[in-house]
Amino acid sequence: MSKQLALVIDDERDIRELLTLTLGRMGLVVDTAANVAEARQRLSETRYTLCFTDMRLPDGSGQDIVEFVAGQYPETPIAMITAYGNVDAAVNALKAGAFDFVSKPVDINVLRRLVQTALKLGETKRAEQVASGSKLIGESAPMQELRATIAKIARSQAPVYIAGESGVGKELVARLIHELGPRSATPFVPVNCGAIPSELMESEFFGHKKGSFTGAHADKDGLFQAAHGGTLFLDEVAELPVHMQVKLLRVIQEKAVRPIGARAEVPVDVRILSATHKNLARMVDLGAFRQDLFYRINVIELRVPPLRERRGDIPLLAGRVLERLARDSGGAPARLGEDAAAALMTYEFPGNVRELENVLERAVALCEDNVIAAADLRLIPAQAGGSGEPAAAPPADAPAGRPAPPPFASAPPQPLPDAAFNDLAAAVAETERAAIMKALEATRWNRTAAARHLGLTLRQLRYRLEKLGIE
């Protein structure tokens, strides 16, 4: 079973611990909440594969949670935990949108079957959403070309490398490639390579056998086994350490994995899609990424254009975002004033579509009379030096007299001593620390807001805080 996220909502600690332990043994990662307020907060921060909620909660009922999830997150199956024999509660939960219910005391076999059904239901709902018109938004020439290219490469089984800056929608592109291809009915398993601790990577990717190391209390399938027959999406593939690059290359070549502690390899059939906002070719030149692996995952390269290269799509994107925010809040959509619309059209958007969504969400909260003014957007003025490392070479039609610097050094790169890489790692860590501290201070140490500001999930921010020793 794939590594999926589950949310357990129950005010009894014993029940939360029991379900966390049981679901964890089934390969799920579990978050918990003790009341309705905590549950709503968790749901706003994380996209869950399935949820379980108790009927009675201190500040509301499980019925409230079922209705909330059914309305706001219809792709997420939710099951009700009821008292034994409470048929009325179970029926009401099903009418409100729950896909099933489980009675206390929880039967492990019943729970296992329920989870398997929930995972299949979630995949079906996602497929229905795609079929009903969920797609990349935009009618500009770059987006039309991108959609046409996706339709072509979806039919292939060749590895695809998706290049693009942060926030352009690389995972959405990967999902479309999967959903439009012959593997659409099989698992799509995304993994953020930068969010997995280095010491856990081999177990997460390839699985392990019971007793193979301290804490290995049961056999566990890895991400490759979870994606068997389907697609494995390696997001931020540039973050893979060198030792994992070697192992990944062998898996791609041999089409088999060896779980930790296993004597034999296990055949796997997966299509590899990968992405990063970094310039992977440059990393190869610098010796930070293996050239042979780069060629293996880069059989087909697909570039997702930044928002500034398709400004004509901004009004359409903004309209869709404002409609979604209105649905989430239950009110009427805010509208852009003329000055706000003009400001969006001239802004560079270094954070791309993700930044546009964050800007509009903040503006909706600040605006008066449901009309967004330019001041409500609080756009960050452009700074000299650009917005970060480009994902591809600058456009050929750069202004005359100001030639763009070449993406790579003209002279062949020379091997660097180990000390240079140590210095680089320290510099990167210090830069990351400074950026996180600045975001935390700007949001008064609200981790959820800071994560959104940095373009991270709350889980990714927590991992970085622990890694950098920030309390």
CSV table of C-alpha atoms in Angstrom, one decimal:
chain,number,residue,atom,x,y,z
A,1,MET,CA,0.0,0.0,0.0
A,2,SER,CA,1.3,3.5,-0.9
A,3,LYS,CA,2.4,6.0,1.6
A,4,GLN,CA,-0.9,8.0,2.0
A,5,LEU,CA,-1.9,10.6,4.5
A,6,ALA,CA,-4.9,10.0,6.8
A,7,LEU,CA,-6.5,12.3,9.4
A,8,VAL,CA,-8.0,10.8,12.6
A,9,ILE,CA,-10.4,13.1,14.5
A,10,ASP,CA,-11.4,11.8,18.0
A,11,ASP,CA,-11.3,13.4,21.4
A,12,GLU,CA,-10.2,10.1,23.1
A,13,ARG,CA,-6.5,9.8,23.1
A,14,ASP,CA,-6.6,6.0,23.3
A,15,ILE,CA,-8.7,5.8,20.1
A,16,ARG,CA,-6.4,8.2,18.3
A,17,GLU,CA,-3.3,6.2,19.3
A,18,LEU,CA,-5.0,2.9,18.4
A,19,LEU,CA,-6.0,4.1,14.9
A,20,THR,CA,-2.6,5.8,14.4
A,21,LEU,CA,-0.8,2.5,15.2
A,22,THR,CA,-3.1,0.4,13.1
A,23,LEU,CA,-3.1,2.7,10.1
A,24,GLY,CA,0.6,3.1,10.3
A,25,ARG,CA,1.1,-0.6,10.0
A,26,MET,CA,-1.0,-0.4,6.9
A,27,GLY,CA,1.5,2.1,5.3
A,28,LEU,CA,-0.4,5.3,6.1
A,29,VAL,CA,1.0,8.4,7.7
A,30,VAL,CA,-1.4,9.7,10.3
A,31,ASP,CA,-2.3,13.1,11.6
A,32,THR,CA,-4.7,13.6,14.5
A,33,ALA,CA,-7.1,16.2,15.8
A,34,ALA,CA,-9.1,16.2,19.1
A,35,ASN,CA,-11.9,18.5,18.0
A,36,VAL,CA,-13.7,20.2,15.1
A,37,ALA,CA,-11.5,23.3,15.2
A,38,GLU,CA,-8.3,21.3,15.0
A,39,ALA,CA,-9.7,19.2,12.3
A,40,ARG,CA,-10.6,22.2,10.1
A,41,GLN,CA,-7.1,23.6,10.7
A,42,ARG,CA,-5.4,20.3,9.6
A,43,LEU,CA,-7.6,20.0,6.5
A,44,SER,CA,-6.7,23.6,5.5
A,45,GLU,CA,-3.0,22.8,5.7
A,46,THR,CA,-2.8,19.3,4.2
A,47,ARG,CA,-4.4,17.3,1.4
A,48,TYR,CA,-5.5,14.0,3.0
A,49,THR,CA,-6.1,10.7,1.2
A,50,LEU,CA,-8.9,9.8,3.7
A,51,CYS,CA,-10.3,10.9,7.1
A,52,PHE,CA,-11.9,9.2,10.1
A,53,THR,CA,-14.0,11.2,12.6
A,54,ASP,CA,-15.7,10.3,15.8
A,55,MET,CA,-19.4,11.1,16.1
A,56,ARG,CA,-19.2,13.2,19.3
A,57,LEU,CA,-16.6,15.9,19.7
A,58,PRO,CA,-16.2,18.6,22.3
A,59,ASP,CA,-17.0,21.6,20.1
A,60,GLY,CA,-19.3,20.0,17.6
A,61,SER,CA,-20.1,16.6,16.0
A,62,GLY,CA,-18.6,14.3,13.5
A,63,GLN,CA,-21.6,15.2,11.3
A,64,ASP,CA,-20.2,18.7,11.0
A,65,ILE,CA,-16.9,17.3,9.9
A,66,VAL,CA,-18.5,15.0,7.3
A,67,GLU,CA,-20.5,17.9,5.8
A,68,PHE,CA,-17.5,20.2,5.8
A,69,VAL,CA,-15.3,17.6,4.0
A,70,ALA,CA,-18.0,16.7,1.6
A,71,GLY,CA,-18.5,20.3,0.7
A,72,GLN,CA,-14.9,21.6,0.7
A,73,TYR,CA,-12.8,18.6,-0.1
A,74,PRO,CA,-15.1,16.2,-2.1
A,75,GLU,CA,-12.1,14.3,-3.4
A,76,THR,CA,-11.3,13.1,0.2
A,77,PRO,CA,-13.2,10.1,1.4
A,78,ILE,CA,-14.3,10.3,5.1
A,79,ALA,CA,-15.6,7.6,7.4
A,80,MET,CA,-17.6,8.0,10.6
A,81,ILE,CA,-16.6,6.2,13.9
A,82,THR,CA,-19.9,5.5,15.7
A,83,ALA,CA,-20.8,3.8,18.9
A,84,TYR,CA,-21.8,0.2,18.6
A,85,GLY,CA,-25.3,-0.2,17.3
A,86,ASN,CA,-25.9,3.5,16.6
A,87,VAL,CA,-27.5,2.9,13.3
A,88,ASP,CA,-29.2,6.3,13.1
A,89,ALA,CA,-25.8,8.1,13.4
A,90,ALA,CA,-24.3,5.9,10.7
A,91,VAL,CA,-27.2,6.5,8.3
A,92,ASN,CA,-27.1,10.3,8.8
A,93,ALA,CA,-23.3,10.2,8.2
A,94,LEU,CA,-23.8,8.4,4.9
A,95,LYS,CA,-26.5,10.9,3.8
A,96,ALA,CA,-24.2,13.8,4.7
A,97,GLY,CA,-21.5,12.4,2.4
A,98,ALA,CA,-19.5,9.8,4.4
A,99,PHE,CA,-18.4,6.9,2.3
A,100,ASP,CA,-18.7,4.4,5.1
A,101,PHE,CA,-18.7,4.0,8.9
A,102,VAL,CA,-16.9,1.8,11.5
A,103,SER,CA,-18.2,1.0,14.9
A,104,LYS,CA,-16.4,1.0,18.3
A,105,PRO,CA,-14.6,-1.2,19.3
A,106,VAL,CA,-12.8,-1.0,16.0
A,107,ASP,CA,-12.4,-4.4,14.2
A,108,ILE,CA,-9.0,-4.4,12.5
A,109,ASN,CA,-10.1,-6.5,9.6
A,110,VAL,CA,-13.1,-4.3,8.9
A,111,LEU,CA,-10.8,-1.2,9.1
A,112,ARG,CA,-8.4,-2.7,6.6
A,113,ARG,CA,-11.1,-3.4,4.1
A,114,LEU,CA,-12.5,0.1,4.6
A,115,VAL,CA,-9.2,1.7,4.0
A,116,GLN,CA,-8.7,-0.2,0.8
A,117,THR,CA,-12.1,0.8,-0.4
A,118,ALA,CA,-11.4,4.5,0.5
A,119,LEU,CA,-8.2,4.6,-1.5
A,120,LYS,CA,-10.0,3.2,-4.6
A,121,LEU,CA,-12.8,5.7,-4.1
A,122,GLY,CA,-10.4,8.6,-3.9
A,123,GLU,CA,-8.7,7.5,-7.2
A,124,THR,CA,-12.1,7.3,-8.9
A,125,LYS,CA,-13.1,10.7,-7.7
A,126,ARG,CA,-9.9,12.3,-8.9
A,127,ALA,CA,-10.4,10.6,-12.3
A,128,GLU,CA,-13.9,12.0,-12.5
A,129,GLN,CA,-12.6,15.5,-11.7
A,130,VAL,CA,-10.1,15.2,-14.6
A,131,ALA,CA,-12.8,13.9,-17.0
A,132,SER,CA,-15.1,16.8,-16.0
A,133,GLY,CA,-12.6,19.4,-17.1
A,134,SER,CA,-9.9,19.9,-14.5
A,135,LYS,CA,-6.9,21.1,-16.5
A,136,LEU,CA,-4.2,23.6,-16.8
A,137,ILE,CA,-5.8,27.0,-17.0
A,138,GLY,CA,-4.9,29.4,-19.7
A,139,GLU,CA,-5.5,30.2,-23.4
A,140,SER,CA,-2.2,31.8,-24.2
A,141,ALA,CA,0.0,30.3,-27.0
A,142,PRO,CA,2.5,28.9,-24.5
A,143,MET,CA,-0.3,27.1,-22.6
A,144,GLN,CA,-1.9,25.7,-25.7
A,145,GLU,CA,1.4,24.4,-26.8
A,146,LEU,CA,2.1,22.9,-23.4
A,147,ARG,CA,-1.3,21.1,-23.4
A,148,ALA,CA,-0.7,19.8,-26.9
A,149,THR,CA,2.7,18.5,-25.9
A,150,ILE,CA,1.3,16.8,-22.8
A,151,ALA,CA,-1.3,15.0,-24.9
A,152,LYS,CA,1.5,13.6,-27.1
A,153,ILE,CA,3.9,12.5,-24.5
A,154,ALA,CA,1.1,11.0,-22.3
A,155,ARG,CA,0.9,8.2,-24.8
A,156,SER,CA,4.6,7.3,-24.4
A,157,GLN,CA,6.1,5.4,-21.5
A,158,ALA,CA,9.4,7.3,-21.7
A,159,PRO,CA,10.7,9.2,-18.6
A,160,VAL,CA,9.8,12.9,-18.6
A,161,TYR,CA,11.7,15.7,-16.9
A,162,ILE,CA,9.5,18.7,-16.1
A,163,ALA,CA,11.5,21.9,-15.9
A,164,GLY,CA,10.1,25.1,-14.5
A,165,GLU,CA,10.4,27.7,-11.7
A,166,SER,CA,8.8,27.2,-8.3
A,167,GLY,CA,5.0,27.7,-8.4
A,168,VAL,CA,4.4,27.1,-12.1
A,169,GLY,CA,2.4,23.8,-11.6
A,170,LYS,CA,4.9,21.1,-12.3
A,171,GLU,CA,2.9,18.5,-10.2
A,172,LEU,CA,-0.3,19.4,-12.0
A,173,VAL,CA,1.5,18.7,-15.3
A,174,ALA,CA,2.8,15.4,-14.1
A,175,ARG,CA,-0.7,14.4,-13.0
A,176,LEU,CA,-2.1,15.3,-16.4
A,177,ILE,CA,0.6,13.2,-18.1
A,178,HIS,CA,-0.4,10.2,-16.0
A,179,GLU,CA,-4.2,10.7,-16.3
A,180,LEU,CA,-4.2,11.2,-20.0
A,181,GLY,CA,-2.0,8.0,-20.6
A,182,PRO,CA,-2.6,4.3,-20.5
A,183,ARG,CA,-1.7,4.1,-16.8
A,184,SER,CA,-4.6,6.4,-15.7
A,185,ALA,CA,-6.4,3.7,-13.8
A,186,THR,CA,-3.2,2.8,-11.9
A,187,PRO,CA,-1.5,4.6,-8.9
A,188,PHE,CA,0.1,8.1,-9.3
A,189,VAL,CA,2.6,8.4,-6.4
A,190,PRO,CA,4.1,11.8,-5.9
A,191,VAL,CA,7.1,12.2,-3.6
A,192,ASN,CA,9.0,15.3,-2.6
A,193,CYS,CA,12.6,14.3,-2.6
A,194,GLY,CA,13.6,17.3,-0.5
A,195,ALA,CA,11.1,16.4,2.3
A,196,ILE,CA,12.5,12.9,3.2
A,197,PRO,CA,15.5,12.8,5.6
A,198,SER,CA,18.5,11.3,3.9
A,199,GLU,CA,18.8,8.4,6.4
A,200,LEU,CA,15.2,7.3,5.6
A,201,MET,CA,15.3,7.6,1.9
A,202,GLU,CA,16.3,4.0,1.0
A,203,SER,CA,13.5,2.6,3.2
A,204,GLU,CA,11.0,5.0,1.8
A,205,PHE,CA,11.8,4.4,-1.8
A,206,PHE,CA,12.5,0.6,-1.8
A,207,GLY,CA,10.9,-0.7,1.4
A,208,HIS,CA,12.3,-3.0,4.1
A,209,LYS,CA,11.9,-6.4,5.7
A,210,LYS,CA,10.9,-7.0,9.3
A,211,GLY,CA,13.9,-6.9,11.6
A,212,SER,CA,16.3,-5.4,9.0
A,213,PHE,CA,17.0,-2.5,11.3
A,214,THR,CA,16.0,-1.1,14.7
A,215,GLY,CA,12.3,-0.1,14.4
A,216,ALA,CA,11.5,-2.3,11.4
A,217,HIS,CA,8.7,-4.2,13.2
A,218,ALA,CA,7.0,-5.3,10.0
A,219,ASP,CA,7.6,-5.6,6.3
A,220,LYS,CA,7.0,-2.4,4.5
A,221,ASP,CA,6.6,-1.6,0.8
A,222,GLY,CA,8.5,1.4,-0.6
A,223,LEU,CA,7.3,4.0,-3.0
A,224,PHE,CA,8.4,2.0,-6.1
A,225,GLN,CA,6.2,-0.9,-5.0
A,226,ALA,CA,3.3,1.5,-4.3
A,227,ALA,CA,3.6,2.9,-7.8
A,228,HIS,CA,3.9,-0.6,-9.4
A,229,GLY,CA,1.9,-0.5,-12.7
A,230,GLY,CA,1.5,3.3,-12.5
A,231,THR,CA,3.6,6.5,-12.3
A,232,LEU,CA,6.2,7.7,-9.7
A,233,PHE,CA,6.6,11.4,-9.7
A,234,LEU,CA,9.9,12.6,-8.2
A,235,ASP,CA,9.4,16.2,-7.3
A,236,GLU,CA,12.5,18.3,-6.5
A,237,VAL,CA,14.7,15.4,-7.8
A,238,ALA,CA,17.7,17.7,-7.6
A,239,GLU,CA,17.6,17.2,-3.8
A,240,LEU,CA,18.5,13.5,-4.0
A,241,PRO,CA,21.8,12.8,-2.3
A,242,VAL,CA,24.5,11.2,-4.4
A,243,HIS,CA,24.1,7.7,-2.8
A,244,MET,CA,20.4,7.7,-3.7
A,245,GLN,CA,21.2,8.9,-7.2
A,246,VAL,CA,23.3,5.8,-7.7
A,247,LYS,CA,20.6,3.5,-6.3
A,248,LEU,CA,17.8,5.2,-8.4
A,249,LEU,CA,19.8,4.8,-11.5
A,250,ARG,CA,20.2,1.0,-10.9
A,251,VAL,CA,16.4,0.7,-10.3
A,252,ILE,CA,15.6,2.5,-13.5
A,253,GLN,CA,18.0,0.3,-15.5
A,254,GLU,CA,17.1,-3.0,-13.9
A,255,LYS,CA,13.4,-2.3,-13.3
A,256,ALA,CA,13.7,-4.0,-9.9
A,257,VAL,CA,14.2,-2.9,-6.3
A,258,ARG,CA,15.8,-4.7,-3.3
A,259,PRO,CA,14.1,-3.8,0.0
A,260,ILE,CA,16.4,-3.3,2.9
A,261,GLY,CA,17.1,-6.8,4.4
A,262,ALA,CA,15.8,-8.7,1.4
A,263,ARG,CA,17.8,-11.4,-0.4
A,264,ALA,CA,16.2,-10.9,-3.8
A,265,GLU,CA,15.1,-8.1,-5.9
A,266,VAL,CA,11.4,-7.3,-6.6
A,267,PRO,CA,10.4,-6.4,-10.2
A,268,VAL,CA,8.7,-3.1,-10.5
A,269,ASP,CA,6.9,-1.5,-13.5
A,270,VAL,CA,6.7,2.3,-13.1
A,271,ARG,CA,6.9,5.3,-15.4
A,272,ILE,CA,9.2,7.9,-14.0
A,273,LEU,CA,8.3,11.6,-14.1
A,274,SER,CA,10.6,14.0,-12.4
A,275,ALA,CA,10.8,17.8,-11.8
A,276,THR,CA,12.8,20.5,-10.1
A,277,HIS,CA,12.9,24.3,-10.1
A,278,LYS,CA,16.7,24.1,-10.2
A,279,ASN,CA,18.9,24.0,-13.4
A,280,LEU,CA,19.7,20.3,-13.4
A,281,ALA,CA,22.0,20.5,-16.4
A,282,ARG,CA,24.1,23.1,-14.5
A,283,MET,CA,24.2,20.8,-11.5
A,284,VAL,CA,25.5,18.0,-13.7
A,285,ASP,CA,28.3,20.4,-15.0
A,286,LEU,CA,29.2,21.2,-11.3
A,287,GLY,CA,29.3,17.5,-10.3
A,288,ALA,CA,26.3,17.9,-8.0
A,289,PHE,CA,24.1,15.5,-10.0
A,290,ARG,CA,25.1,12.4,-11.9
A,291,GLN,CA,25.2,12.8,-15.6
A,292,ASP,CA,24.1,9.2,-16.3
A,293,LEU,CA,21.0,9.6,-14.1
A,294,PHE,CA,20.2,12.9,-15.8
A,295,TYR,CA,20.2,11.3,-19.2
A,296,ARG,CA,18.0,8.5,-17.9
A,297,ILE,CA,15.3,10.7,-16.4
A,298,ASN,CA,15.6,13.4,-19.1
A,299,VAL,CA,14.5,11.3,-22.1
A,300,ILE,CA,11.8,13.9,-22.8
A,301,GLU,CA,12.1,17.4,-21.4
A,302,LEU,CA,9.0,19.5,-20.9
A,303,ARG,CA,9.3,23.1,-19.9
A,304,VAL,CA,6.5,24.8,-18.0
A,305,PRO,CA,6.5,28.5,-18.8
A,306,PRO,CA,6.6,31.0,-15.9
A,307,LEU,CA,3.6,33.3,-15.4
A,308,ARG,CA,5.4,36.4,-16.7
A,309,GLU,CA,5.7,34.7,-20.1
A,310,ARG,CA,1.9,34.2,-20.4
A,311,ARG,CA,0.5,37.4,-18.9
A,312,GLY,CA,-2.6,37.1,-21.0
A,313,ASP,CA,-3.7,34.2,-18.7
A,314,ILE,CA,-3.5,36.3,-15.5
A,315,PRO,CA,-7.1,37.6,-15.7
A,316,LEU,CA,-8.5,34.1,-16.2
A,317,LEU,CA,-6.4,32.6,-13.5
A,318,ALA,CA,-7.3,35.4,-11.1
A,319,GLY,CA,-11.0,34.9,-11.8
A,320,ARG,CA,-10.7,31.2,-11.1
A,321,VAL,CA,-8.8,31.8,-7.8
A,322,LEU,CA,-11.4,34.4,-6.6
A,323,GLU,CA,-14.2,32.0,-7.4
A,324,ARG,CA,-12.6,29.2,-5.4
A,325,LEU,CA,-11.9,31.5,-2.5
A,326,ALA,CA,-15.6,32.5,-2.5
A,327,ARG,CA,-16.7,28.9,-2.5
A,328,ASP,CA,-14.4,28.2,0.4
A,329,SER,CA,-15.8,31.1,2.4
A,330,GLY,CA,-19.4,30.7,1.3
A,331,GLY,CA,-19.6,34.3,0.1
A,332,ALA,CA,-19.7,36.2,-3.2
A,333,PRO,CA,-16.5,36.4,-5.3
A,334,ALA,CA,-14.4,39.5,-4.8
A,335,ARG,CA,-13.6,41.5,-7.9
A,336,LEU,CA,-10.5,43.3,-9.0
A,337,GLY,CA,-10.5,47.1,-9.3
A,338,GLU,CA,-9.0,48.6,-12.4
A,339,ASP,CA,-5.8,49.6,-10.6
A,340,ALA,CA,-5.4,46.1,-9.1
A,341,ALA,CA,-5.9,44.4,-12.5
A,342,ALA,CA,-3.3,46.7,-14.0
A,343,ALA,CA,-0.9,46.0,-11.2
A,344,LEU,CA,-1.2,42.2,-11.6
A,345,MET,CA,-0.6,42.5,-15.4
A,346,THR,CA,2.7,44.4,-14.9
A,347,TYR,CA,4.0,42.4,-11.9
A,348,GLU,CA,6.9,39.9,-12.5
A,349,PHE,CA,5.5,37.1,-10.3
A,350,PRO,CA,8.7,35.4,-9.2
A,351,GLY,CA,6.5,32.8,-7.3
A,352,ASN,CA,4.3,32.3,-10.4
A,353,VAL,CA,0.8,30.8,-10.1
A,354,ARG,CA,1.3,29.9,-6.4
A,355,GLU,CA,2.3,33.5,-5.6
A,356,LEU,CA,-0.8,34.8,-7.5
A,357,GLU,CA,-3.0,32.5,-5.4
A,358,ASN,CA,-1.4,33.7,-2.2
A,359,VAL,CA,-1.6,37.4,-3.2
A,360,LEU,CA,-5.3,37.1,-4.0
A,361,GLU,CA,-6.1,35.2,-0.8
A,362,ARG,CA,-4.4,38.0,1.2
A,363,ALA,CA,-6.1,40.7,-0.8
A,364,VAL,CA,-9.6,39.2,-0.3
A,365,ALA,CA,-9.0,39.4,3.4
A,366,LEU,CA,-7.8,43.0,3.3
A,367,CYS,CA,-10.2,44.6,0.7
A,368,GLU,CA,-13.2,46.7,1.4
A,369,ASP,CA,-16.7,46.1,0.0
A,370,ASN,CA,-15.4,43.0,-1.8
A,371,VAL,CA,-13.4,45.1,-4.3
A,372,ILE,CA,-9.7,44.6,-4.4
A,373,ALA,CA,-7.6,47.7,-4.9
A,374,ALA,CA,-3.9,47.7,-5.9
A,375,ALA,CA,-2.9,48.5,-2.3
A,376,ASP,CA,-4.6,45.4,-1.1
A,377,LEU,CA,-2.4,43.2,-3.3
A,378,ARG,CA,0.8,44.3,-1.4
A,379,LEU,CA,3.0,43.3,-4.3
A,380,ILE,CA,6.7,43.1,-3.6
A,381,PRO,CA,8.7,45.6,-5.8
A,382,ALA,CA,11.1,44.0,-8.2
A,383,GLN,CA,14.7,43.9,-6.9
A,384,ALA,CA,17.9,44.1,-8.9
A,385,GLY,CA,19.4,40.8,-9.6
A,386,GLY,CA,16.3,38.9,-10.6
A,387,SER,CA,14.1,36.5,-8.7
A,388,GLY,CA,16.2,33.4,-8.4
A,389,GLU,CA,17.8,30.7,-10.4
A,390,PRO,CA,16.1,30.3,-13.8
A,391,ALA,CA,14.8,26.9,-14.8
A,392,ALA,CA,15.9,27.5,-18.4
A,393,ALA,CA,18.0,29.8,-20.6
A,394,PRO,CA,16.8,33.4,-20.9
A,395,PRO,CA,14.7,34.2,-23.9
A,396,ALA,CA,16.5,34.9,-27.1
A,397,ASP,CA,14.8,38.3,-27.6
A,398,ALA,CA,16.5,40.0,-24.6
A,399,PRO,CA,16.7,43.8,-24.9
A,400,ALA,CA,19.6,45.0,-27.1
A,401,GLY,CA,22.6,46.4,-25.2
A,402,ARG,CA,21.9,44.2,-22.2
A,403,PRO,CA,22.9,40.7,-23.2
A,404,ALA,CA,21.7,38.1,-20.8
A,405,PRO,CA,24.4,36.1,-19.0
A,406,PRO,CA,24.9,32.6,-20.3
A,407,PRO,CA,23.2,29.9,-18.2
A,408,PHE,CA,26.5,28.0,-17.9
A,409,ALA,CA,30.1,29.1,-17.7
A,410,SER,CA,31.8,29.3,-21.1
A,411,ALA,CA,34.9,27.5,-19.9
A,412,PRO,CA,34.6,23.8,-18.9
A,413,PRO,CA,34.0,23.4,-15.2
A,414,GLN,CA,37.0,22.3,-13.1
A,415,PRO,CA,36.7,19.7,-10.4
A,416,LEU,CA,36.1,21.3,-7.0
A,417,PRO,CA,37.7,20.1,-3.7
A,418,ASP,CA,35.5,18.5,-1.1
A,419,ALA,CA,36.0,21.7,1.1
A,420,ALA,CA,34.2,23.7,-1.6
A,421,PHE,CA,31.1,21.6,-1.4
A,422,ASN,CA,31.2,21.8,2.4
A,423,ASP,CA,31.4,25.6,2.2
A,424,LEU,CA,28.5,25.6,-0.4
A,425,ALA,CA,26.4,23.4,1.9
A,426,ALA,CA,27.0,25.7,4.8
A,427,ALA,CA,26.2,28.7,2.7
A,428,VAL,CA,22.9,27.2,1.5
A,429,ALA,CA,21.9,26.2,5.0
A,430,GLU,CA,22.6,29.7,6.3
A,431,THR,CA,20.6,31.2,3.5
A,432,GLU,CA,17.7,28.9,4.1
A,433,ARG,CA,17.9,29.7,7.9
A,434,ALA,CA,17.8,33.4,7.2
A,435,ALA,CA,14.8,33.1,4.8
A,436,ILE,CA,12.8,30.9,7.3
A,437,MET,CA,13.6,33.3,10.2
A,438,LYS,CA,12.5,36.3,8.2
A,439,ALA,CA,9.2,34.6,7.2
A,440,LEU,CA,8.6,33.5,10.8
A,441,GLU,CA,9.2,37.0,12.2
A,442,ALA,CA,7.0,38.6,9.5
A,443,THR,CA,4.1,36.3,10.4
A,444,ARG,CA,4.7,36.6,14.2
A,445,TRP,CA,5.9,32.9,14.3
A,446,ASN,CA,2.7,31.6,12.7
A,447,ARG,CA,4.1,28.5,11.1
A,448,THR,CA,1.2,27.9,8.8
A,449,ALA,CA,1.4,31.5,7.5
A,450,ALA,CA,5.2,31.3,7.2
A,451,ALA,CA,5.0,28.0,5.3
A,452,ARG,CA,2.5,29.6,2.8
A,453,HIS,CA,4.8,32.6,2.5
A,454,LEU,CA,7.8,30.4,1.7
A,455,GLY,CA,5.9,28.2,-0.8
A,456,LEU,CA,6.2,25.1,1.5
A,457,THR,CA,3.7,22.8,3.1
A,458,LEU,CA,3.5,22.9,6.9
A,459,ARG,CA,5.1,19.4,7.0
A,460,GLN,CA,8.1,20.6,4.9
A,461,LEU,CA,8.6,23.6,7.1
A,462,ARG,CA,8.5,21.5,10.2
A,463,TYR,CA,11.2,19.2,8.8
A,464,ARG,CA,13.4,22.2,7.9
A,465,LEU,CA,13.0,23.7,11.3
A,466,GLU,CA,14.1,20.5,12.9
A,467,LYS,CA,17.0,20.1,10.5
A,468,LEU,CA,18.2,23.6,11.1
A,469,GLY,CA,17.7,23.5,14.9
A,470,ILE,CA,15.2,26.3,14.9
A,471,GLU,CA,12.9,26.1,18.0
